[in-house]
mmCIF file of C-alpha atoms in Angstrom:
data_model
loop_
_atom_site.group_PDB
_atom_site.id
_atom_site.type_symbol
_atom_site.label_atom_id
_atom_site.label_comp_id
_atom_site.label_asym_id
_atom_site.label_seq_id
_atom_site.Cartn_x
_atom_site.Cartn_y
_atom_site.Cartn_z
ATOM 1 C CA LYS A 1 1.383 -31.359 -15.948
ATOM 2 C CA THR A 2 0.547 -30.348 -13.109
ATOM 3 C CA THR A 3 1.419 -26.797 -11.661
ATOM 4 C CA GLY A 4 1.428 -25.997 -7.788
ATOM 5 C CA ASP A 5 -0.123 -23.057 -6.390
ATOM 6 C CA LEU A 6 0.191 -19.781 -8.216
ATOM 7 C CA GLY A 7 2.270 -16.632 -6.034
ATOM 8 C CA MET A 8 1.585 -12.812 -6.928
ATOM 9 C CA SER A 9 2.763 -9.900 -5.978
ATOM 10 C CA ASP A 10 2.660 -6.092 -6.021
ATOM 11 C CA ASN A 11 5.008 -4.085 -4.716
ATOM 12 C CA ILE A 12 5.759 0.327 -3.856
ATOM 13 C CA VAL A 13 8.962 1.694 -2.871
ATOM 14 C CA GLY A 14 8.635 5.702 -2.801
ATOM 15 C CA ILE A 15 8.140 8.448 -0.951
ATOM 16 C CA GLY A 16 5.142 9.858 0.704
ATOM 17 C CA ILE A 17 3.878 13.201 2.454
ATOM 18 C CA THR A 18 1.801 13.678 5.691
ATOM 19 C CA LYS A 19 -0.955 16.264 6.154
ATOM 20 C CA TYR A 20 -2.199 15.819 10.444
ATOM 21 C CA PHE A 21 -5.419 18.533 11.386
ATOM 22 C CA MET A 22 -5.362 18.943 15.565
ATOM 23 C CA PRO A 23 -6.041 18.936 17.219
ATOM 24 C CA VAL A 24 -8.409 16.898 15.938
ATOM 25 C CA ASN A 25 -5.372 14.442 15.054
ATOM 26 C CA ILE A 26 -7.022 13.583 11.572
ATOM 27 C CA PHE A 27 -4.222 12.802 9.088
ATOM 28 C CA ILE A 28 -3.904 12.411 5.237
ATOM 29 C CA ASN A 29 -1.598 10.618 3.400
ATOM 30 C CA ALA A 30 -0.176 11.128 -0.021
ATOM 31 C CA SER A 31 2.519 7.516 -1.580
ATOM 32 C CA PHE A 32 4.333 6.954 -4.874
ATOM 33 C CA GLY A 33 6.526 5.255 -5.958
ATOM 34 C CA ALA A 34 8.124 3.045 -8.097
ATOM 35 C CA SER A 35 6.069 -0.869 -8.883
ATOM 36 C CA SER A 36 6.654 -4.117 -9.902
ATOM 37 C CA PHE A 37 4.021 -7.346 -10.218
ATOM 38 C CA GLU A 38 5.877 -10.305 -9.405
ATOM 39 C CA SER A 39 4.364 -14.136 -9.678
ATOM 40 C CA GLY A 40 6.313 -17.297 -8.966
ATOM 41 C CA ASP A 41 5.173 -21.398 -9.205
ATOM 42 C CA ASP A 42 6.570 -24.247 -8.005
ATOM 43 C CA SER A 43 8.414 -24.849 -11.366
ATOM 44 C CA GLY A 44 9.308 -20.891 -11.104
ATOM 45 C CA GLY A 45 9.083 -17.193 -11.503
ATOM 46 C CA GLY A 46 8.948 -13.900 -13.118
ATOM 47 C CA ARG A 47 9.441 -10.065 -13.121
ATOM 48 C CA SER A 48 7.066 -7.714 -14.957
ATOM 49 C CA LEU A 49 9.420 -4.494 -15.470
ATOM 50 C CA PRO A 50 9.011 -2.121 -13.550
ATOM 51 C CA GLY A 51 6.365 1.093 -13.324
ATOM 52 C CA SER A 52 3.994 3.783 -11.012
ATOM 53 C CA GLY A 53 1.560 3.122 -8.247
ATOM 54 C CA TYR A 54 0.506 5.235 -6.046
ATOM 55 C CA GLN A 55 -0.998 4.781 -2.592
ATOM 56 C CA LEU A 56 -3.920 7.660 -0.690
ATOM 57 C CA ARG A 57 -5.494 7.508 3.239
ATOM 58 C CA VAL A 58 -7.106 9.190 5.430
ATOM 59 C CA GLY A 59 -7.225 8.486 8.765
ATOM 60 C CA LYS A 60 -7.134 9.395 12.131
ATOM 61 C CA GLU A 61 -5.008 8.350 15.495
ATOM 62 C CA TRP A 62 -6.409 8.814 19.332
ATOM 63 C CA LEU A 63 -3.730 8.589 22.543
ATOM 64 C CA VAL A 64 -5.156 6.877 24.613
ATOM 65 C CA SER A 65 -2.309 7.563 27.180
ATOM 66 C CA GLU A 66 0.202 9.491 27.606
ATOM 67 C CA ASP A 67 2.231 6.492 25.783
ATOM 68 C CA TRP A 68 -0.204 4.989 23.549
ATOM 69 C CA GLY A 69 -2.352 5.341 20.757
ATOM 70 C CA LEU A 70 -4.943 4.114 18.096
ATOM 71 C CA GLY A 71 -5.254 4.492 14.864
ATOM 72 C CA LEU A 72 -8.197 3.564 12.551
ATOM 73 C CA ALA A 73 -7.421 4.779 8.180
ATOM 74 C CA VAL A 74 -8.821 4.027 5.290
ATOM 75 C CA GLY A 75 -6.706 4.074 1.380
ATOM 76 C CA PHE A 76 -7.310 3.375 -2.024
ATOM 77 C CA ALA A 77 -4.100 1.854 -4.030
ATOM 78 C CA SER A 78 -3.247 1.214 -7.081
ATOM 79 C CA ASN A 79 0.160 -0.118 -9.644
ATOM 80 C CA SER A 80 0.492 -1.158 -12.650
ATOM 81 C CA ALA A 81 3.175 -1.691 -15.056
ATOM 82 C CA ASP A 82 4.056 -3.969 -18.047
ATOM 83 C CA ASP A 83 4.851 -7.100 -17.483
ATOM 84 C CA ALA A 84 8.913 -8.327 -18.410
ATOM 85 C CA ILE A 85 9.639 -8.962 -22.226
ATOM 86 C CA GLY A 86 10.181 -11.927 -23.823
ATOM 87 C CA SER A 87 7.439 -12.777 -21.211
ATOM 88 C CA ALA A 88 4.775 -15.934 -23.120
ATOM 89 C CA ALA A 89 2.026 -13.132 -21.553
ATOM 90 C CA SER A 90 2.640 -9.690 -23.153
ATOM 91 C CA GLY A 91 0.257 -6.541 -21.622
ATOM 92 C CA LYS A 92 -0.434 -4.835 -18.251
ATOM 93 C CA LEU A 93 -0.480 -5.719 -15.494
ATOM 94 C CA SER A 94 -2.368 -3.580 -12.493
ATOM 95 C CA THR A 95 -3.730 -3.818 -8.929
ATOM 96 C CA THR A 96 -6.550 -1.974 -7.981
ATOM 97 C CA LYS A 97 -6.990 -2.663 -4.142
ATOM 98 C CA TYR A 98 -9.548 -0.481 -1.273
ATOM 99 C CA PHE A 99 -7.915 -1.660 3.239
ATOM 100 C CA VAL A 100 -8.551 -0.360 6.233
ATOM 101 C CA VAL A 101 -6.002 0.059 8.324
ATOM 102 C CA PHE A 102 -5.272 -0.656 12.179
ATOM 103 C CA SER A 103 -2.599 0.968 14.885
ATOM 104 C CA ILE A 104 -1.036 1.370 17.540
ATOM 105 C CA THR A 105 1.700 4.119 18.453
ATOM 106 C CA SER A 106 3.821 3.566 21.725
ATOM 107 C CA ASN A 107 5.282 8.205 22.583
#
């Protein structure tokens, strides 16, 4: 039997802190929380046990008018969790990501 496309996502819910360095408007951010993984295809899906994850970012924001700002940040994130109990493949799930974020802010 052939299955459809397999999809997988990782999620994190937690708390973070951001420190701005003025007047240059550079920031650092750290977030920590509970993570999980979800997977599925046409025949069903599953979810991992709760795990842990974190995200670190550094960036800069530029004020382009009185009401608008543009931002750029680079970051690193890592999540891990145990596979669901009773699943065919038990073990540790993990992701590591590097990313770039562009932002637009309205004041």
